[in-house]
C-alpha atoms as a PDB file:
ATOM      1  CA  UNK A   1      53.571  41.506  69.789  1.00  0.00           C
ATOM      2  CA  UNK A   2      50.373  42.620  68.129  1.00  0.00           C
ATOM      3  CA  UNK A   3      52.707  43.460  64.731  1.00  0.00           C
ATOM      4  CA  UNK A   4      54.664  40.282  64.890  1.00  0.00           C
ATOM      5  CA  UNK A   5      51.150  38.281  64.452  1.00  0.00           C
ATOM      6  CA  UNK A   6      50.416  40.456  61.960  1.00  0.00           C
ATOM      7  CA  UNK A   7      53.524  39.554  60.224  1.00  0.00           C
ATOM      8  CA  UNK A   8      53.254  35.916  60.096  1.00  0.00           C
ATOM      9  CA  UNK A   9      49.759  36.303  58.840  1.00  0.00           C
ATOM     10  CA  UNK A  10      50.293  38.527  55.850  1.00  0.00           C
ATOM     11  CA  UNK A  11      53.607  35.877  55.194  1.00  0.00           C
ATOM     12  CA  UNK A  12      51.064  33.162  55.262  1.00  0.00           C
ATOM     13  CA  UNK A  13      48.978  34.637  52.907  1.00  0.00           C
ATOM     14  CA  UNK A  14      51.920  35.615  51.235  1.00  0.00           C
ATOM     15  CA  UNK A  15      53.005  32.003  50.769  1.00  0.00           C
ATOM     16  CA  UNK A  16      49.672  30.386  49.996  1.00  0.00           C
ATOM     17  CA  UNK A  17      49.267  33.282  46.977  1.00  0.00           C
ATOM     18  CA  UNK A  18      52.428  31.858  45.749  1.00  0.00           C
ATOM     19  CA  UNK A  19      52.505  28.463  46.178  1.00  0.00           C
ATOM     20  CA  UNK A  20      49.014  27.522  45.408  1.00  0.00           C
ATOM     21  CA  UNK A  21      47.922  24.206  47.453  1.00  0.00           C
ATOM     22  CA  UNK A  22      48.651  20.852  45.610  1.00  0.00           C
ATOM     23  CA  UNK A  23      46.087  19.581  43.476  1.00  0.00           C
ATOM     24  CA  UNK A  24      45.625  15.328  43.546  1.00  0.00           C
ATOM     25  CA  UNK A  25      43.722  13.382  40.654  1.00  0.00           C
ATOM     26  CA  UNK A  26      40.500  11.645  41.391  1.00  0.00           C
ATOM     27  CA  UNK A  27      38.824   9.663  38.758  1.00  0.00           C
ATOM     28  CA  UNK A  28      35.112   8.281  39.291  1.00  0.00           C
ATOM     29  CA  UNK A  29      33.975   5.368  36.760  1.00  0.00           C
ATOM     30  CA  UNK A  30      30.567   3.629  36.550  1.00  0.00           C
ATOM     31  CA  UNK A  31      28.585   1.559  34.033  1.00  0.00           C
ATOM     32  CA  UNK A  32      25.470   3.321  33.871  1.00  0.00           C
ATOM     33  CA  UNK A  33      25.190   6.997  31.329  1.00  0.00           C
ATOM     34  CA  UNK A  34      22.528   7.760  33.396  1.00  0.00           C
ATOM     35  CA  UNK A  35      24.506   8.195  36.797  1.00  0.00           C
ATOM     36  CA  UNK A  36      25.080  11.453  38.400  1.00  0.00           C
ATOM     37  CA  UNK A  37      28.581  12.356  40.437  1.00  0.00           C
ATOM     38  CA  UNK A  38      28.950  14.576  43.017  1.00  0.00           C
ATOM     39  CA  UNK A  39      31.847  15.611  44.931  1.00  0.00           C
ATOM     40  CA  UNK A  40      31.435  17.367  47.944  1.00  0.00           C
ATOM     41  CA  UNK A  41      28.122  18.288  46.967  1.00  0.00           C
ATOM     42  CA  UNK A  42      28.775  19.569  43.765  1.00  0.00           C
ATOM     43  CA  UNK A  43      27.943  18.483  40.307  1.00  0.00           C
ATOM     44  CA  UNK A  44      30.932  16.514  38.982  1.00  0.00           C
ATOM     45  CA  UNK A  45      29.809  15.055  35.656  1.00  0.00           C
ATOM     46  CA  UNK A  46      27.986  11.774  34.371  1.00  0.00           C
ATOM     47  CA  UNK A  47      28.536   8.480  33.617  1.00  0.00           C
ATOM     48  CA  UNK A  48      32.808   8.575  34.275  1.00  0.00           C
ATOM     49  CA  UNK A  49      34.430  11.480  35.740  1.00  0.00           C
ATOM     50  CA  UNK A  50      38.113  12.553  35.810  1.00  0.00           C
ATOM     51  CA  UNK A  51      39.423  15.772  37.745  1.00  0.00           C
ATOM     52  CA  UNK A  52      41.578  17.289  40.230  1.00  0.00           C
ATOM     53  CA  UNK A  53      40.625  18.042  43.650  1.00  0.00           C
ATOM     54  CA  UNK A  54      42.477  19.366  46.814  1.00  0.00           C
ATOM     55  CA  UNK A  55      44.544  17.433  49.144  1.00  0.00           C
ATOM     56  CA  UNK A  56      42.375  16.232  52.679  1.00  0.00           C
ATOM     57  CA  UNK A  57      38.900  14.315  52.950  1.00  0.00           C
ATOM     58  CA  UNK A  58      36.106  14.667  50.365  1.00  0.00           C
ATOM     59  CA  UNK A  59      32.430  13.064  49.750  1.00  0.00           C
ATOM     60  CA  UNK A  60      31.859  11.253  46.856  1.00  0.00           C
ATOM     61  CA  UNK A  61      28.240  10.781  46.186  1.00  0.00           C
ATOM     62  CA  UNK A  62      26.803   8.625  42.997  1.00  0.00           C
ATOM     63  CA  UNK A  63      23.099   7.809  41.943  1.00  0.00           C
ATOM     64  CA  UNK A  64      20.971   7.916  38.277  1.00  0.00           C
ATOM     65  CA  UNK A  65      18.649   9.938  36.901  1.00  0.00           C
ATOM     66  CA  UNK A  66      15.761   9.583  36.665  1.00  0.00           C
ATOM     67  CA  UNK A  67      14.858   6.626  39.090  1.00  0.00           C
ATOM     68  CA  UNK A  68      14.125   8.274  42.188  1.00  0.00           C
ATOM     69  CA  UNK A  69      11.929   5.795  43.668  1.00  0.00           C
ATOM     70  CA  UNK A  70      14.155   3.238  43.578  1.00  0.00           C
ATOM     71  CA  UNK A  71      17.300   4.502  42.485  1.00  0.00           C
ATOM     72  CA  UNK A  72      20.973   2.911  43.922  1.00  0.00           C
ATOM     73  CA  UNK A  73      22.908   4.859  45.772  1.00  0.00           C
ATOM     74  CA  UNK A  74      26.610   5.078  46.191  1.00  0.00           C
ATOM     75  CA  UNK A  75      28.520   6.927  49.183  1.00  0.00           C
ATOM     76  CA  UNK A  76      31.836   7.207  49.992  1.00  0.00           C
ATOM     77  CA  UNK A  77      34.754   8.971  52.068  1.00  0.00           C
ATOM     78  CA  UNK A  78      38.208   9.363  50.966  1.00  0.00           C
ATOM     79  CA  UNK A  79      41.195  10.653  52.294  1.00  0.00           C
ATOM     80  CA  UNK A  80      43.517  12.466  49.362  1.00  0.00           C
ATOM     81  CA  UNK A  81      47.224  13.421  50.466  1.00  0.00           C
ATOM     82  CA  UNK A  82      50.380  12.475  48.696  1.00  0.00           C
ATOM     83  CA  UNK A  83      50.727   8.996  50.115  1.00  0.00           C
ATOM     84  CA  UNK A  84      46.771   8.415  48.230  1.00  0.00           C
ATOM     85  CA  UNK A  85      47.623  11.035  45.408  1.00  0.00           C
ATOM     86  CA  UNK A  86      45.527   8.848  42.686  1.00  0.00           C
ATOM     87  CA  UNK A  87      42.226   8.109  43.597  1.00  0.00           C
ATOM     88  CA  UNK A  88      40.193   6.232  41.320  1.00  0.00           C
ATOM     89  CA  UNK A  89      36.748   5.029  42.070  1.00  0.00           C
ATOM     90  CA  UNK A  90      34.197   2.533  39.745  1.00  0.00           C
ATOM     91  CA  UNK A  91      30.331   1.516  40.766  1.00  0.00           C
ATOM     92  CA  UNK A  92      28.566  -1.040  39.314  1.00  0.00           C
ATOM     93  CA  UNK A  93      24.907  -0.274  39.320  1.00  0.00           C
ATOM     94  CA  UNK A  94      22.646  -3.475  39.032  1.00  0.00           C
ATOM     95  CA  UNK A  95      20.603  -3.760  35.638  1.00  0.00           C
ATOM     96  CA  UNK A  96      16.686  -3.449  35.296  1.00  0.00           C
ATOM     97  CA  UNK A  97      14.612  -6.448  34.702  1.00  0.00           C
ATOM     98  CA  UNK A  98      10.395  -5.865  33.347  1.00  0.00           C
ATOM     99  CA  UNK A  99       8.914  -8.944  34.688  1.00  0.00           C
ATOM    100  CA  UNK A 100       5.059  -9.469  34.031  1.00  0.00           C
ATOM    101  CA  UNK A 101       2.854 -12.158  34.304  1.00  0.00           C
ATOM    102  CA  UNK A 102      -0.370 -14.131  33.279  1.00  0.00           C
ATOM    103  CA  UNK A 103      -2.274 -14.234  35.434  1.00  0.00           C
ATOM    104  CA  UNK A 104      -1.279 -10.829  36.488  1.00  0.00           C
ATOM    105  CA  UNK A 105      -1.016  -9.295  40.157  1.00  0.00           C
ATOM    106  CA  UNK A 106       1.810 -12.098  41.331  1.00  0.00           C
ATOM    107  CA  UNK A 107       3.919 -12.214  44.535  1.00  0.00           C
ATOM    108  CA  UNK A 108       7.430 -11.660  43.548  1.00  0.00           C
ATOM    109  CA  UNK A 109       9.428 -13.394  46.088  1.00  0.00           C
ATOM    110  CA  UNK A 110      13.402 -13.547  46.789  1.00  0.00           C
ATOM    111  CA  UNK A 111      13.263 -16.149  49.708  1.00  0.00           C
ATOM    112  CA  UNK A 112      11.104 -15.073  52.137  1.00  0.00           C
ATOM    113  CA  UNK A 113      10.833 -11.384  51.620  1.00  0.00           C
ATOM    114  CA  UNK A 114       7.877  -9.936  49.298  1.00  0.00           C
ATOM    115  CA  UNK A 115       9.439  -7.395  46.834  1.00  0.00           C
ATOM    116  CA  UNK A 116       6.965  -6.446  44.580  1.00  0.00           C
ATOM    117  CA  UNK A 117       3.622  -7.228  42.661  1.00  0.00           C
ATOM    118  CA  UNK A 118       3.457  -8.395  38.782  1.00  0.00           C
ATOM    119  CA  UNK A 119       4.098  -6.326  36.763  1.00  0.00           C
ATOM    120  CA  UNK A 120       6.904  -4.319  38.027  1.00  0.00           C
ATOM    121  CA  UNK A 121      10.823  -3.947  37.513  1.00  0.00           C
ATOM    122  CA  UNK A 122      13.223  -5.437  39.661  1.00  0.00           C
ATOM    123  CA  UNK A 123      17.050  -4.869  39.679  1.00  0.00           C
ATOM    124  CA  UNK A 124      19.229  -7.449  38.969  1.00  0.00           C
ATOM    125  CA  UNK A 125      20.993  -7.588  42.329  1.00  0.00           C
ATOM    126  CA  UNK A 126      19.126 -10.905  43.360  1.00  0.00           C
ATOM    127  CA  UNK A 127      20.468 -14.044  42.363  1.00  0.00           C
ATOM    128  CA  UNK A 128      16.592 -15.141  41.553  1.00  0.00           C
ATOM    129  CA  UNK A 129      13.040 -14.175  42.160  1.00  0.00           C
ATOM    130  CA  UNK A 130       9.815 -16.445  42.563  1.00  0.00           C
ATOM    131  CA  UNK A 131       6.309 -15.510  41.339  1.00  0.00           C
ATOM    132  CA  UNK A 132       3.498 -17.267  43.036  1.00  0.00           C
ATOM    133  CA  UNK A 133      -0.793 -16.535  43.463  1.00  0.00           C
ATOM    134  CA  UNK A 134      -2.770 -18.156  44.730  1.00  0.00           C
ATOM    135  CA  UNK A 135      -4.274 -21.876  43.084  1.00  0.00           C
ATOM    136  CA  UNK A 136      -0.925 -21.520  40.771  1.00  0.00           C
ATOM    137  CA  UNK A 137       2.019 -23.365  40.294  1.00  0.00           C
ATOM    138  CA  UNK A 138       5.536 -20.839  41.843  1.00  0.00           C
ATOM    139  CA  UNK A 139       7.685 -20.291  39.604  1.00  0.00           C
ATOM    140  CA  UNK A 140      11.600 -19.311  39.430  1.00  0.00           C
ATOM    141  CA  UNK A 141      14.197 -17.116  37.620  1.00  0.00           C
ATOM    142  CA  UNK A 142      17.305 -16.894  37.637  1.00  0.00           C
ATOM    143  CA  UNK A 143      18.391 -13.655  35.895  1.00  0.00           C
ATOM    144  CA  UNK A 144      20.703 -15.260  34.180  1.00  0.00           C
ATOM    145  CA  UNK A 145      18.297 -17.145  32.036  1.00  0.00           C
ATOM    146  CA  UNK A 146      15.654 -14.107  31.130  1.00  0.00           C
ATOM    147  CA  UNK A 147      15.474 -11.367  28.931  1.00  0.00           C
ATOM    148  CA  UNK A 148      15.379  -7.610  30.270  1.00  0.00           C
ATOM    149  CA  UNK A 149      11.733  -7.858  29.548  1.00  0.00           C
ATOM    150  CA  UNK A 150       9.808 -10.855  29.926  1.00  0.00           C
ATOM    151  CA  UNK A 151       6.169 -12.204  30.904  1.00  0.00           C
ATOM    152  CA  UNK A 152       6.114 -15.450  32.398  1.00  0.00           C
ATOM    153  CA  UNK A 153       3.294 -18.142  32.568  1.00  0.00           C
ATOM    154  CA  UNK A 154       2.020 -19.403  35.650  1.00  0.00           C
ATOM    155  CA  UNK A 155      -0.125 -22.744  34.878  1.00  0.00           C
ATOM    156  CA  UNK A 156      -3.827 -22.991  37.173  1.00  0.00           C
ATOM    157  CA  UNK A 157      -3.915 -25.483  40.074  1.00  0.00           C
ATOM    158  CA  UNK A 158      -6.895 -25.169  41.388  1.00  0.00           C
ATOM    159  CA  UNK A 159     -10.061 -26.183  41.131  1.00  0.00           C
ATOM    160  CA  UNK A 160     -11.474 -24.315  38.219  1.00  0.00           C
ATOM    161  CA  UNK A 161     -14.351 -22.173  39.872  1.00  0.00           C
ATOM    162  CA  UNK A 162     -17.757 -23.225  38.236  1.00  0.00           C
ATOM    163  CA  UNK A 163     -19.552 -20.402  36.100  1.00  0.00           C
ATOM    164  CA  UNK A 164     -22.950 -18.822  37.744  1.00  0.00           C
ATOM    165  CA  UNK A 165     -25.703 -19.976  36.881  1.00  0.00           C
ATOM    166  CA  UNK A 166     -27.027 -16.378  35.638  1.00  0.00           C
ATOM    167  CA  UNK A 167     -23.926 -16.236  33.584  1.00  0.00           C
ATOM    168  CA  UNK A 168     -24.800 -19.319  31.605  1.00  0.00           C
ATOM    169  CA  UNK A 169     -27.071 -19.585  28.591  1.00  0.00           C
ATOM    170  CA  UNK A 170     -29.449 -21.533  29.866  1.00  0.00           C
ATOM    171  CA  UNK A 171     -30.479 -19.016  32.312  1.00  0.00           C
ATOM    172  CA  UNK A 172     -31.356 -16.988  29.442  1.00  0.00           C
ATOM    173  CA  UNK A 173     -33.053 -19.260  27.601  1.00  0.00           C
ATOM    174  CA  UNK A 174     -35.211 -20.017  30.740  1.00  0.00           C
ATOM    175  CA  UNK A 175     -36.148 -16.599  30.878  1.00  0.00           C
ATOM    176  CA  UNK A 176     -36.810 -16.176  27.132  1.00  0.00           C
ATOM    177  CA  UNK A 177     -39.263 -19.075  27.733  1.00  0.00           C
ATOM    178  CA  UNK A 178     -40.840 -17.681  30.313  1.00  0.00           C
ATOM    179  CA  UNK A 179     -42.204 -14.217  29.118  1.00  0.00           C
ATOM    180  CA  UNK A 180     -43.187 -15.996  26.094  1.00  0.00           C
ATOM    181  CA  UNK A 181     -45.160 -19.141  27.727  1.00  0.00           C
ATOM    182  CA  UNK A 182     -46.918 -16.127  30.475  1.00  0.00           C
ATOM    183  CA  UNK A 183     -47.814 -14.146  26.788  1.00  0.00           C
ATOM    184  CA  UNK A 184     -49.389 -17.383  25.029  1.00  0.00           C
ATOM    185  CA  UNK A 185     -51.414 -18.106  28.943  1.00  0.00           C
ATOM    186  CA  UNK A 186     -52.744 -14.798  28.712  1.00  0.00           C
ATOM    187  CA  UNK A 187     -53.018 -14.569  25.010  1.00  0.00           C
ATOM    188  CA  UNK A 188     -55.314 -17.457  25.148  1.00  0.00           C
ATOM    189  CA  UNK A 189     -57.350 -16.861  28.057  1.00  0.00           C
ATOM    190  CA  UNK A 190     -57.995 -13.632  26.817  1.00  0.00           C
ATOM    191  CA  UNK A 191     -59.125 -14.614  23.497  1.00  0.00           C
ATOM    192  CA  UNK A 192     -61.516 -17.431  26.172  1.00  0.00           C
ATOM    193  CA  UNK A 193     -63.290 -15.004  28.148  1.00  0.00           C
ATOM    194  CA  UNK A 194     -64.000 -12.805  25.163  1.00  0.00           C
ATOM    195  CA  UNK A 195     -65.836 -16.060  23.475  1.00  0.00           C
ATOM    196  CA  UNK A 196     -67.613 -16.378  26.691  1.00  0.00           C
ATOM    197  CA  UNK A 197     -68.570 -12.762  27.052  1.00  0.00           C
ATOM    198  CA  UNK A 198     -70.075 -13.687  23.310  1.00  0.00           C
ATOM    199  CA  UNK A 199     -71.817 -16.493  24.520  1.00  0.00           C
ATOM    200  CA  UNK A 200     -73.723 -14.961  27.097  1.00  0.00           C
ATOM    201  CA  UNK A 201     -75.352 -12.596  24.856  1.00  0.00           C
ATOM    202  CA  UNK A 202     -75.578 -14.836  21.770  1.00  0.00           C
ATOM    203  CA  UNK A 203     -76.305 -18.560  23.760  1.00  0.00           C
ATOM    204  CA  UNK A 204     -74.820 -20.048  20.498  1.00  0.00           C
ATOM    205  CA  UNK A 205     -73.099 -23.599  22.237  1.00  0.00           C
ATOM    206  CA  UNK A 206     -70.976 -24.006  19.081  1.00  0.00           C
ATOM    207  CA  UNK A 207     -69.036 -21.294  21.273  1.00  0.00           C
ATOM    208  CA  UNK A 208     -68.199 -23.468  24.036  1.00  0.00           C
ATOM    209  CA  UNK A 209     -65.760 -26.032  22.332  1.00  0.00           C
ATOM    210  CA  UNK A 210     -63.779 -22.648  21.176  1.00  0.00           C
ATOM    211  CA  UNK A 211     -63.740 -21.631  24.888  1.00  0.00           C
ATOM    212  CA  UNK A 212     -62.972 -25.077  26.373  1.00  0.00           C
ATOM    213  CA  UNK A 213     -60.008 -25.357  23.941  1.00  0.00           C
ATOM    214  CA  UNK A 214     -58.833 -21.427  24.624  1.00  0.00           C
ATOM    215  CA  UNK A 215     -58.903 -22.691  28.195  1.00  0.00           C
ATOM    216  CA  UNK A 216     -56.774 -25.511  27.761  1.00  0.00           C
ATOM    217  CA  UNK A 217     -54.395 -24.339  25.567  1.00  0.00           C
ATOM    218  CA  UNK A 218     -54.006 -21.299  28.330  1.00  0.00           C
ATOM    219  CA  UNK A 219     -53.815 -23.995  31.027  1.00  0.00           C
ATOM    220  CA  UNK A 220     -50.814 -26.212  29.299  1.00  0.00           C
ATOM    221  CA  UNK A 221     -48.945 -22.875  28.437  1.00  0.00           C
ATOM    222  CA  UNK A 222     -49.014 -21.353  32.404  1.00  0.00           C
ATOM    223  CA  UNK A 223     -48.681 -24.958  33.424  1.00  0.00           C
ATOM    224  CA  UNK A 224     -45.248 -25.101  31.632  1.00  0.00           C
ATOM    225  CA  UNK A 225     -44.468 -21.670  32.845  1.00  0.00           C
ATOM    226  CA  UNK A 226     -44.807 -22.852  36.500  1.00  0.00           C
ATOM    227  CA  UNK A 227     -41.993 -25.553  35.117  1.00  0.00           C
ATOM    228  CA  UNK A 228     -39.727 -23.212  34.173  1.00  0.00           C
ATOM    229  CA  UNK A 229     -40.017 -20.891  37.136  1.00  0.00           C
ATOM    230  CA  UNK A 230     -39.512 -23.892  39.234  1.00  0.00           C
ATOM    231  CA  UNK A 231     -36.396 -24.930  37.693  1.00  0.00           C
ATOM    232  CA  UNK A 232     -34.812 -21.369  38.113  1.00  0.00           C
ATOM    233  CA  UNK A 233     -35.955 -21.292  41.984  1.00  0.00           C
ATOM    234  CA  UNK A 234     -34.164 -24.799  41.951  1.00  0.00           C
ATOM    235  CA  UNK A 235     -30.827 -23.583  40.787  1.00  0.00           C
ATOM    236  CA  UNK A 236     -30.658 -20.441  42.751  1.00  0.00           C
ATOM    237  CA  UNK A 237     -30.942 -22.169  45.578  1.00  0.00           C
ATOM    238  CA  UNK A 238     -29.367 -25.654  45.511  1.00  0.00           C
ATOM    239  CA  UNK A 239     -27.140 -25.542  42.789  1.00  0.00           C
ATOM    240  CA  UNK A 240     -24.843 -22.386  43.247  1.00  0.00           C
END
């Protein structure tokens, strides 16, 4: 018993050493010179592949280079035997659209579902995208009717905001003003006390018109620089 088995095993091996198993034809197209074929697991080829592989199931796995992150994917099973002896296989992977816009940082929409943030690339696969933001007027695309790369335009509704008031020039002209209207109070009332200090020793009254008009011309200077310090408390805190 134990030699007949052994006899129909070394026949087997026998027969499959001289007739080798059937070989069928597969052939594996796509549109893309960046995609990547495997069969079975192996490295096939790129871009379009043509070969001969062995009669029974096999995996036929297809993606691109060099987009990982958001790469397509293609997956199939197929059953080779001599009633499917010509298998032959094409994938269409969707083309890449750059889509930017001003302002930047846009929703890009396909109905309902968020996809992405301006700018960013989007594949071709939807019909159309919207961008919208916030105070702006959506807009739509169909791919159809845009370039590969393209920035669109998305005009301001809103209400345009209004500019601080520290951003404006007039705050800095207010504040110009004002260290040079405190320099010409003190300047004066300086050059005032040092008359009087020169009147007490000397007595001379001819003195005391200079120091009455040293006074007054100190007095109208911090008098307009309480004005302008005014007007700055006033916009800080009604008008912004």
């Amino acid at each position: 018993m134990k030699n007949s088995f052994i006899a129909i095993l070394l026949s087997l091996v026998f027969t499959i050493s001289v007739f080798p198993q059937k070989s069928y034809s597969i052939s594996v197209k796509t549109n893309s010179g960046k995609a990547m074929i495997f069969i079975d697991g192996e490295f096939a080829g790129n871009h379009s592949v043509d070969t001969e592989i062995a009669g029974g199931f096999h995996e036929v796995f297809v993606t691109q280079r060099g987009r990982a992150w958001n790469a397509e994917k293609f997956i199939d099973t197929v059953l080779v035997n001599q009633n499917n002896s010509v298998i032959e296989l094409n994938y269409e992977f969707s083309k890449l659209f750059f889509v930017n816009s001003i302002p930047q940082n846009c929703k890009v929409m396909n109905n309902e579902s968020l996809l992405a943030y301006t700018p960013t690339i989007i594949a071709s696969k939807y019909d159309s995208l919207t961008l919208s933001k916030k105070n702006h007027i959506p807009v739509t695309l169909k791919f159809s009717d845009i370039p590969e790369v393209s920035t669109v335009k998305l005009d301001f509704s809103g209400v345009a905001k209004k500019e601080h008031f520290v951003d404006t020039p007039w705050f800095k002209v207010l504040i110009g003003s004002a260290v040079a209207l405190g320099a010409t109070a003190a300047y004066y009332k300086i050059q005032a006390d040092q008359k009087y200090d020169k009147y007490n020793e000397t007595h001379d009254r001819s003195l005391l018109d200079d120091i009455d008009r040293l006074d007054l011309y100190s007095g109208i200077a911090f008098g307009l620089l309480q004005v302008n310090f005014g007007y700055l408390i006033y916009e800080f805190i009604f008008m912004d």
